[in-house]
């Protein structure tokens, strides 16, 4: 069996260097960010250990959080801890901050990154629902240039993302939660830390009194990828919040999700609790 | 209660091994490994039930680095039992070192010792095995059907004590008792109840997985350093398994990273010992976490049918338990665990009409073993749930119902006499019981008076308060024995050697305190050495909540004898009668104010006149098993939207007699409660359709961490047990029994749901909420 020491690891110090390595099949390696998914998967034998790795952790561009042109940019290698602590994210993306604060425990949050979480493409990746409700765009880069892909299109299928072999994820661009907007995040696991979600959800809502002006809902672990709930959103947007509407929305969610059973939960529970999560969001408004 | 002023016991002295462990000094088996040790890897059965029709190890033997390969064709075939119990064991002999048949996923097939673990792994891959697959048995119901496959069809299988053993029916044991007129009382009760409960598999999850190392000493004896709770039993079982004399074996237990019952077993030692004998090398074997889950011992899953009758005035008129214990592929501890379902639980409440009937059944699933709580944990879940239900039915506060019915000082129980360890029990009256105080103090601490009925609760989040009462035992009376020896040194210090086994519990410290107290000296004068079959006296080991109560009394007796020798020498030195002398603070005082220090006394005895070594030893067996008592309380918040339970606070009271070391007693309680909470809420063994555990890692088998710890308060409620050392009883097991029933009762108080199985996962709670709504 191969050991970690036998993997050939390059650590580019500039973005260009990284993209150059990626452009050539001979130097192209598996991208490594915090390693909290990859190394575990290698050790468990779930994924074979690669011949070579490109460690992105020294590329400065990938580690920035900034506000530009009315949107928030988060580099792919920004850690969950940084998102948890940064003034910009705390202000503009409360659901994402809550999601990142729920990942693993402190040690994992200090190593694990947003790009890794998304690129790992597990339906149980906790950051994805919060990114979806913030209308995130994924910006990828290769020597040929950048592509900007809406998050829901970037997540192709179970463990599949729209990344070309010569690309890396550069950053995420997110729409900040508008003034007066409300975000919520909810995660259901078995214990207080170090528990992969049974189901999790995020929402972003703008209310005017009891009127729902904007409604974005997303759930994870209920389909092959994290998903928005367009039908339920449509049902709610522009309506006045009342008990019947909450009932209707909950019923709509049950129609919209198609979860499976796995080691962490049952399909029936996931379906039911999806509705309950949305009900909980609505009742808290 | 007796008041004594103690100078060493009942004080929280520091653990004597605390510093060495905190500093990371070489202490554990793995630390002792020399650089040239051979590593063992085992080929485990991928099948739950199969015959090995052929096995070829020739290729493996020639692989790089390989020094020894073992399988059923080249190892002794001596039937034995891996459970570390007294002799003869109350468990079947149904195990071979390697067999032609495999009985669960994780059974042994072949072992390799090689220069590196990787080489051993590689060699395993070259072993060719063909299996004839047999129908696996995954439920006790299937096991008991007349046409069920027979799991133990080997002719050698037998049980070494006179109890029923019917492997041809997959039945490992049967036990039962009756008192009064149970059926009649049940029929005539104002209210009667009949529910069946299922308790799940679980594992101890000690941070140090099973590990053993063996080498051959200069005289050709095999020395096994091993993480065990039972060094002396391990020596006996190794000898039997390998067919070599006990005198050829030395077992040493260094420091241990937790056991909780899992290491009351001889599980790795035979393999490393035989490999050391065959290679002459140091051989080390440590299980991975996944192996520990799959092949290590587990908590027996038990089905419990509880039938009870209650009168409107709150009299408990009938108490019946029918238990089916799934012992998995091998029968160790199966009978004793299920006996404890009865013997450690049924006596808690006064009742004239008692019924108990239990069976132990083989399946092709992981093997049950000893696990802290030992059957009581499973049975208390069922009984304490039903106690609440009875109180509810007659409109009585469940706390008051328990106060009215619980056993008291001076009471006996027909159960004590009827149920023992594979034979009749020992009659006993309760000599110390502060359960009344436990209930009162726990109720005050949790705020029981705030408890309102679930019918008054609405909304998404509902709080509930629940409680339960508990008991356990202290040692196995008339069977288990512990011994201690004490030898005095020139500086007035003492070597205390004991067979008793400290597995992280602090028993070396506690036993040192008992000796120091009796010797009228201080803990720093005690040099404690334990668990080495060459150098220490015998002890059955760490199980059955016995070390403090049983081994502690052996220590106290030995110390009293040594103190008498000290006084005798002092009498000679000071020329006064020994009776007129008094010892305190390592000094002997005469009535006229003269004194001799312990150091002076020892130097005199060693060098000056009538020389001899001041030393003595004592053994102890117990004639009763005085129960510690406890009342546990929990307040939780149930999210009815998600079925998630959040614990708000937990109060564990315990009457363990005199707490020899209060801080360690609290530590035992808190650790046990956390362990029990995890068992009640999150831990579960998941299996695929072929009987393989699918979540054999901490990633998917969730044990609780500090993040999950609720506000947890331990209250030690003192009593004085005359038969224990300085009034002590046990403390280590009882605490794990409370969380499942207390939480279940709190769930009822929150939302009117009562579960009959756990863990109380969100999915399961959700199901109950659904059922209630329908
Ligand atoms: C104990 C533990 C607990 C955990 N708990 C949680 C949890 O609660 N919730 C949760 O969601 N996750 C959890 N995880 C998973 C993991 O920590 C997160 O998914 C984390 O965000 C992964 O980030 P990383 O930087 O470590 O990724 P890595 O392991 O470095 O990489 C993950 C994947 O992303 C790819 N990748 C990395 N960077 C890029 C890039 N710039 N462009 C393209 N591809 C890239 C890698 O090639 C790899 O396929 C846990 C992991 C552990 C070990």
PDB file of N, CA and C in Angstrom, chain B residues 309-369:
ATOM      1  N   UNK B 309     -47.550  -5.642  37.666  1.00  0.00           N
ATOM      2  CA  UNK B 309     -48.878  -5.346  38.184  1.00  0.00           C
ATOM      3  C   UNK B 309     -48.762  -4.363  39.330  1.00  0.00           C
ATOM      4  N   UNK B 310     -49.710  -3.431  39.394  1.00  0.00           N
ATOM      5  CA  UNK B 310     -49.660  -2.427  40.459  1.00  0.00           C
ATOM      6  C   UNK B 310     -51.073  -2.235  41.014  1.00  0.00           C
ATOM      7  N   UNK B 311     -51.130  -1.995  42.313  1.00  0.00           N
ATOM      8  CA  UNK B 311     -52.420  -1.706  42.951  1.00  0.00           C
ATOM      9  C   UNK B 311     -52.612  -0.190  42.981  1.00  0.00           C
ATOM     10  N   UNK B 312     -53.874   0.203  43.107  1.00  0.00           N
ATOM     11  CA  UNK B 312     -54.175   1.640  43.077  1.00  0.00           C
ATOM     12  C   UNK B 312     -53.447   2.410  44.174  1.00  0.00           C
ATOM     13  N   UNK B 313     -53.177   1.719  45.294  1.00  0.00           N
ATOM     14  CA  UNK B 313     -52.489   2.427  46.386  1.00  0.00           C
ATOM     15  C   UNK B 313     -50.985   2.539  46.165  1.00  0.00           C
ATOM     16  N   UNK B 314     -50.512   2.043  45.040  1.00  0.00           N
ATOM     17  CA  UNK B 314     -49.091   2.182  44.753  1.00  0.00           C
ATOM     18  C   UNK B 314     -48.266   0.965  45.139  1.00  0.00           C
ATOM     19  N   UNK B 315     -48.919  -0.114  45.541  1.00  0.00           N
ATOM     20  CA  UNK B 315     -48.171  -1.333  45.851  1.00  0.00           C
ATOM     21  C   UNK B 315     -47.780  -2.032  44.545  1.00  0.00           C
ATOM     22  N   UNK B 316     -46.518  -2.390  44.452  1.00  0.00           N
ATOM     23  CA  UNK B 316     -46.052  -3.137  43.288  1.00  0.00           C
ATOM     24  C   UNK B 316     -46.337  -4.608  43.571  1.00  0.00           C
ATOM     25  N   UNK B 317     -47.312  -5.189  42.859  1.00  0.00           N
ATOM     26  CA  UNK B 317     -47.737  -6.528  43.252  1.00  0.00           C
ATOM     27  C   UNK B 317     -47.130  -7.630  42.387  1.00  0.00           C
ATOM     28  N   UNK B 318     -46.686  -7.312  41.203  1.00  0.00           N
ATOM     29  CA  UNK B 318     -46.067  -8.347  40.353  1.00  0.00           C
ATOM     30  C   UNK B 318     -44.973  -7.727  39.511  1.00  0.00           C
ATOM     31  N   UNK B 319     -43.861  -8.432  39.422  1.00  0.00           N
ATOM     32  CA  UNK B 319     -42.720  -7.920  38.664  1.00  0.00           C
ATOM     33  C   UNK B 319     -42.111  -9.093  37.904  1.00  0.00           C
ATOM     34  N   UNK B 320     -42.252  -9.073  36.591  1.00  0.00           N
ATOM     35  CA  UNK B 320     -41.766 -10.202  35.804  1.00  0.00           C
ATOM     36  C   UNK B 320     -40.873  -9.762  34.661  1.00  0.00           C
ATOM     37  N   UNK B 321     -39.852 -10.552  34.416  1.00  0.00           N
ATOM     38  CA  UNK B 321     -38.917 -10.232  33.334  1.00  0.00           C
ATOM     39  C   UNK B 321     -38.607 -11.507  32.554  1.00  0.00           C
ATOM     40  N   UNK B 322     -38.806 -11.444  31.241  1.00  0.00           N
ATOM     41  CA  UNK B 322     -38.386 -12.539  30.367  1.00  0.00           C
ATOM     42  C   UNK B 322     -37.351 -11.957  29.416  1.00  0.00           C
ATOM     43  N   UNK B 323     -36.172 -12.537  29.424  1.00  0.00           N
ATOM     44  CA  UNK B 323     -35.076 -11.932  28.657  1.00  0.00           C
ATOM     45  C   UNK B 323     -34.524 -12.925  27.644  1.00  0.00           C
ATOM     46  N   UNK B 324     -34.238 -12.428  26.471  1.00  0.00           N
ATOM     47  CA  UNK B 324     -33.500 -13.228  25.488  1.00  0.00           C
ATOM     48  C   UNK B 324     -32.237 -12.464  25.144  1.00  0.00           C
ATOM     49  N   UNK B 325     -31.129 -13.089  25.445  1.00  0.00           N
ATOM     50  CA  UNK B 325     -29.841 -12.427  25.298  1.00  0.00           C
ATOM     51  C   UNK B 325     -29.140 -12.944  24.045  1.00  0.00           C
ATOM     52  N   UNK B 326     -28.873 -12.039  23.122  1.00  0.00           N
ATOM     53  CA  UNK B 326     -28.118 -12.385  21.916  1.00  0.00           C
ATOM     54  C   UNK B 326     -26.630 -12.283  22.226  1.00  0.00           C
ATOM     55  N   UNK B 327     -25.985 -13.421  22.343  1.00  0.00           N
ATOM     56  CA  UNK B 327     -24.561 -13.398  22.721  1.00  0.00           C
ATOM     57  C   UNK B 327     -23.640 -13.407  21.504  1.00  0.00           C
ATOM     58  N   UNK B 328     -24.244 -13.411  20.307  1.00  0.00           N
ATOM     59  CA  UNK B 328     -23.414 -13.421  19.113  1.00  0.00           C
ATOM     60  C   UNK B 328     -22.814 -14.791  18.876  1.00  0.00           C
ATOM     61  N   UNK B 329     -21.654 -14.809  18.253  1.00  0.00           N
ATOM     62  CA  UNK B 329     -21.096 -16.069  17.771  1.00  0.00           C
ATOM     63  C   UNK B 329     -20.478 -16.931  18.860  1.00  0.00           C
ATOM     64  N   UNK B 330     -20.118 -16.330  19.993  1.00  0.00           N
ATOM     65  CA  UNK B 330     -19.527 -17.098  21.089  1.00  0.00           C
ATOM     66  C   UNK B 330     -20.209 -16.696  22.394  1.00  0.00           C
ATOM     67  N   UNK B 331     -20.168 -17.617  23.364  1.00  0.00           N
ATOM     68  CA  UNK B 331     -21.078 -17.471  24.494  1.00  0.00           C
ATOM     69  C   UNK B 331     -20.521 -16.830  25.752  1.00  0.00           C
ATOM     70  N   UNK B 332     -19.277 -16.350  25.718  1.00  0.00           N
ATOM     71  CA  UNK B 332     -18.663 -15.802  26.925  1.00  0.00           C
ATOM     72  C   UNK B 332     -19.528 -14.725  27.565  1.00  0.00           C
ATOM     73  N   UNK B 333     -19.691 -14.796  28.852  1.00  0.00           N
ATOM     74  CA  UNK B 333     -20.436 -13.802  29.640  1.00  0.00           C
ATOM     75  C   UNK B 333     -21.940 -13.799  29.367  1.00  0.00           C
ATOM     76  N   UNK B 334     -22.394 -14.613  28.427  1.00  0.00           N
ATOM     77  CA  UNK B 334     -23.816 -14.549  28.077  1.00  0.00           C
ATOM     78  C   UNK B 334     -24.726 -14.856  29.256  1.00  0.00           C
ATOM     79  N   UNK B 335     -24.418 -15.925  29.956  1.00  0.00           N
ATOM     80  CA  UNK B 335     -25.255 -16.328  31.086  1.00  0.00           C
ATOM     81  C   UNK B 335     -25.182 -15.319  32.225  1.00  0.00           C
ATOM     82  N   UNK B 336     -23.982 -14.886  32.559  1.00  0.00           N
ATOM     83  CA  UNK B 336     -23.850 -13.996  33.714  1.00  0.00           C
ATOM     84  C   UNK B 336     -24.452 -12.630  33.435  1.00  0.00           C
ATOM     85  N   UNK B 337     -24.300 -12.153  32.201  1.00  0.00           N
ATOM     86  CA  UNK B 337     -24.903 -10.862  31.870  1.00  0.00           C
ATOM     87  C   UNK B 337     -26.417 -10.927  32.032  1.00  0.00           C
ATOM     88  N   UNK B 338     -27.005 -11.978  31.503  1.00  0.00           N
ATOM     89  CA  UNK B 338     -28.469 -12.026  31.572  1.00  0.00           C
ATOM     90  C   UNK B 338     -28.937 -12.305  33.008  1.00  0.00           C
ATOM     91  N   UNK B 339     -28.130 -13.044  33.774  1.00  0.00           N
ATOM     92  CA  UNK B 339     -28.478 -13.229  35.188  1.00  0.00           C
ATOM     93  C   UNK B 339     -28.524 -11.893  35.907  1.00  0.00           C
ATOM     94  N   UNK B 340     -27.589 -11.023  35.540  1.00  0.00           N
ATOM     95  CA  UNK B 340     -27.553  -9.704  36.190  1.00  0.00           C
ATOM     96  C   UNK B 340     -28.736  -8.831  35.780  1.00  0.00           C
ATOM     97  N   UNK B 341     -29.334  -9.108  34.624  1.00  0.00           N
ATOM     98  CA  UNK B 341     -30.583  -8.410  34.292  1.00  0.00           C
ATOM     99  C   UNK B 341     -31.574  -8.608  35.431  1.00  0.00           C
ATOM    100  N   UNK B 342     -31.586  -9.821  35.941  1.00  0.00           N
ATOM    101  CA  UNK B 342     -32.479 -10.104  37.062  1.00  0.00           C
ATOM    102  C   UNK B 342     -31.883  -9.685  38.390  1.00  0.00           C
ATOM    103  N   UNK B 343     -30.676 -10.160  38.681  1.00  0.00           N
ATOM    104  CA  UNK B 343     -30.166 -10.034  40.048  1.00  0.00           C
ATOM    105  C   UNK B 343     -29.803  -8.611  40.434  1.00  0.00           C
ATOM    106  N   UNK B 344     -29.478  -7.769  39.459  1.00  0.00           N
ATOM    107  CA  UNK B 344     -29.079  -6.405  39.795  1.00  0.00           C
ATOM    108  C   UNK B 344     -30.219  -5.404  39.614  1.00  0.00           C
ATOM    109  N   UNK B 345     -31.378  -5.888  39.197  1.00  0.00           N
ATOM    110  CA  UNK B 345     -32.456  -4.960  38.861  1.00  0.00           C
ATOM    111  C   UNK B 345     -33.736  -5.278  39.636  1.00  0.00           C
ATOM    112  N   UNK B 346     -34.121  -6.546  39.622  1.00  0.00           N
ATOM    113  CA  UNK B 346     -35.399  -6.909  40.240  1.00  0.00           C
ATOM    114  C   UNK B 346     -35.466  -6.603  41.745  1.00  0.00           C
ATOM    115  N   UNK B 347     -34.344  -6.677  42.487  1.00  0.00           N
ATOM    116  CA  UNK B 347     -34.472  -6.402  43.928  1.00  0.00           C
ATOM    117  C   UNK B 347     -34.672  -4.926  44.267  1.00  0.00           C
ATOM    118  N   UNK B 348     -34.565  -4.047  43.301  1.00  0.00           N
ATOM    119  CA  UNK B 348     -34.596  -2.619  43.645  1.00  0.00           C
ATOM    120  C   UNK B 348     -35.923  -2.210  44.284  1.00  0.00           C
ATOM    121  N   UNK B 349     -37.005  -2.865  43.858  1.00  0.00           N
ATOM    122  CA  UNK B 349     -38.307  -2.523  44.435  1.00  0.00           C
ATOM    123  C   UNK B 349     -38.869  -3.708  45.200  1.00  0.00           C
ATOM    124  N   UNK B 350     -39.474  -3.402  46.329  1.00  0.00           N
ATOM    125  CA  UNK B 350     -40.090  -4.452  47.134  1.00  0.00           C
ATOM    126  C   UNK B 350     -41.282  -5.022  46.376  1.00  0.00           C
ATOM    127  N   UNK B 351     -41.277  -6.325  46.210  1.00  0.00           N
ATOM    128  CA  UNK B 351     -42.378  -6.958  45.508  1.00  0.00           C
ATOM    129  C   UNK B 351     -42.405  -8.427  45.919  1.00  0.00           C
ATOM    130  N   UNK B 352     -43.579  -8.939  46.222  1.00  0.00           N
ATOM    131  CA  UNK B 352     -43.671 -10.312  46.721  1.00  0.00           C
ATOM    132  C   UNK B 352     -43.698 -11.338  45.595  1.00  0.00           C
ATOM    133  N   UNK B 353     -44.143 -10.923  44.432  1.00  0.00           N
ATOM    134  CA  UNK B 353     -44.375 -11.897  43.363  1.00  0.00           C
ATOM    135  C   UNK B 353     -43.484 -11.590  42.169  1.00  0.00           C
ATOM    136  N   UNK B 354     -42.467 -12.399  42.049  1.00  0.00           N
ATOM    137  CA  UNK B 354     -41.431 -12.106  41.053  1.00  0.00           C
ATOM    138  C   UNK B 354     -41.258 -13.284  40.116  1.00  0.00           C
ATOM    139  N   UNK B 355     -41.105 -12.965  38.851  1.00  0.00           N
ATOM    140  CA  UNK B 355     -40.856 -13.996  37.846  1.00  0.00           C
ATOM    141  C   UNK B 355     -39.651 -13.559  37.023  1.00  0.00           C
ATOM    142  N   UNK B 356     -38.763 -14.510  36.767  1.00  0.00           N
ATOM    143  CA  UNK B 356     -37.618 -14.205  35.908  1.00  0.00           C
ATOM    144  C   UNK B 356     -37.312 -15.424  35.068  1.00  0.00           C
ATOM    145  N   UNK B 357     -37.199 -15.209  33.778  1.00  0.00           N
ATOM    146  CA  UNK B 357     -36.863 -16.323  32.896  1.00  0.00           C
ATOM    147  C   UNK B 357     -35.981 -15.777  31.781  1.00  0.00           C
ATOM    148  N   UNK B 358     -34.833 -16.404  31.588  1.00  0.00           N
ATOM    149  CA  UNK B 358     -33.916 -15.852  30.599  1.00  0.00           C
ATOM    150  C   UNK B 358     -33.256 -16.950  29.788  1.00  0.00           C
ATOM    151  N   UNK B 359     -33.024 -16.602  28.551  1.00  0.00           N
ATOM    152  CA  UNK B 359     -32.303 -17.504  27.665  1.00  0.00           C
ATOM    153  C   UNK B 359     -31.168 -16.752  26.983  1.00  0.00           C
ATOM    154  N   UNK B 360     -30.132 -17.467  26.689  1.00  0.00           N
ATOM    155  CA  UNK B 360     -28.993 -16.886  25.985  1.00  0.00           C
ATOM    156  C   UNK B 360     -28.844 -17.632  24.672  1.00  0.00           C
ATOM    157  N   UNK B 361     -28.715 -16.882  23.584  1.00  0.00           N
ATOM    158  CA  UNK B 361     -28.837 -17.481  22.265  1.00  0.00           C
ATOM    159  C   UNK B 361     -27.645 -17.087  21.381  1.00  0.00           C
ATOM    160  N   UNK B 362     -27.148 -18.068  20.644  1.00  0.00           N
ATOM    161  CA  UNK B 362     -26.100 -17.794  19.657  1.00  0.00           C
ATOM    162  C   UNK B 362     -26.703 -17.178  18.396  1.00  0.00           C
ATOM    163  N   UNK B 363     -25.972 -16.256  17.774  1.00  0.00           N
ATOM    164  CA  UNK B 363     -26.280 -15.798  16.413  1.00  0.00           C
ATOM    165  C   UNK B 363     -24.949 -15.640  15.686  1.00  0.00           C
ATOM    166  N   UNK B 364     -25.006 -15.313  14.404  1.00  0.00           N
ATOM    167  CA  UNK B 364     -23.763 -15.068  13.652  1.00  0.00           C
ATOM    168  C   UNK B 364     -23.447 -13.575  13.601  1.00  0.00           C
ATOM    169  N   UNK B 365     -23.508 -12.949  14.757  1.00  0.00           N
ATOM    170  CA  UNK B 365     -23.227 -11.514  14.853  1.00  0.00           C
ATOM    171  C   UNK B 365     -22.064 -11.308  15.822  1.00  0.00           C
ATOM    172  N   UNK B 366     -21.595 -10.044  15.970  1.00  0.00           N
ATOM    173  CA  UNK B 366     -20.469  -9.811  16.877  1.00  0.00           C
ATOM    174  C   UNK B 366     -20.714 -10.376  18.278  1.00  0.00           C
ATOM    175  N   UNK B 367     -19.629 -10.601  18.967  1.00  0.00           N
ATOM    176  CA  UNK B 367     -19.658 -11.357  20.206  1.00  0.00           C
ATOM    177  C   UNK B 367     -19.892 -10.430  21.394  1.00  0.00           C
ATOM    178  N   UNK B 368     -20.857 -10.792  22.203  1.00  0.00           N
ATOM    179  CA  UNK B 368     -21.101 -10.039  23.426  1.00  0.00           C
ATOM    180  C   UNK B 368     -20.011 -10.317  24.439  1.00  0.00           C
ATOM    181  N   UNK B 369     -19.874  -9.400  25.376  1.00  0.00           N
ATOM    182  CA  UNK B 369     -18.878  -9.600  26.418  1.00  0.00           C
ATOM    183  C   UNK B 369     -19.295  -8.846  27.652  1.00  0.00           C
TER     184      UNK B 369
END
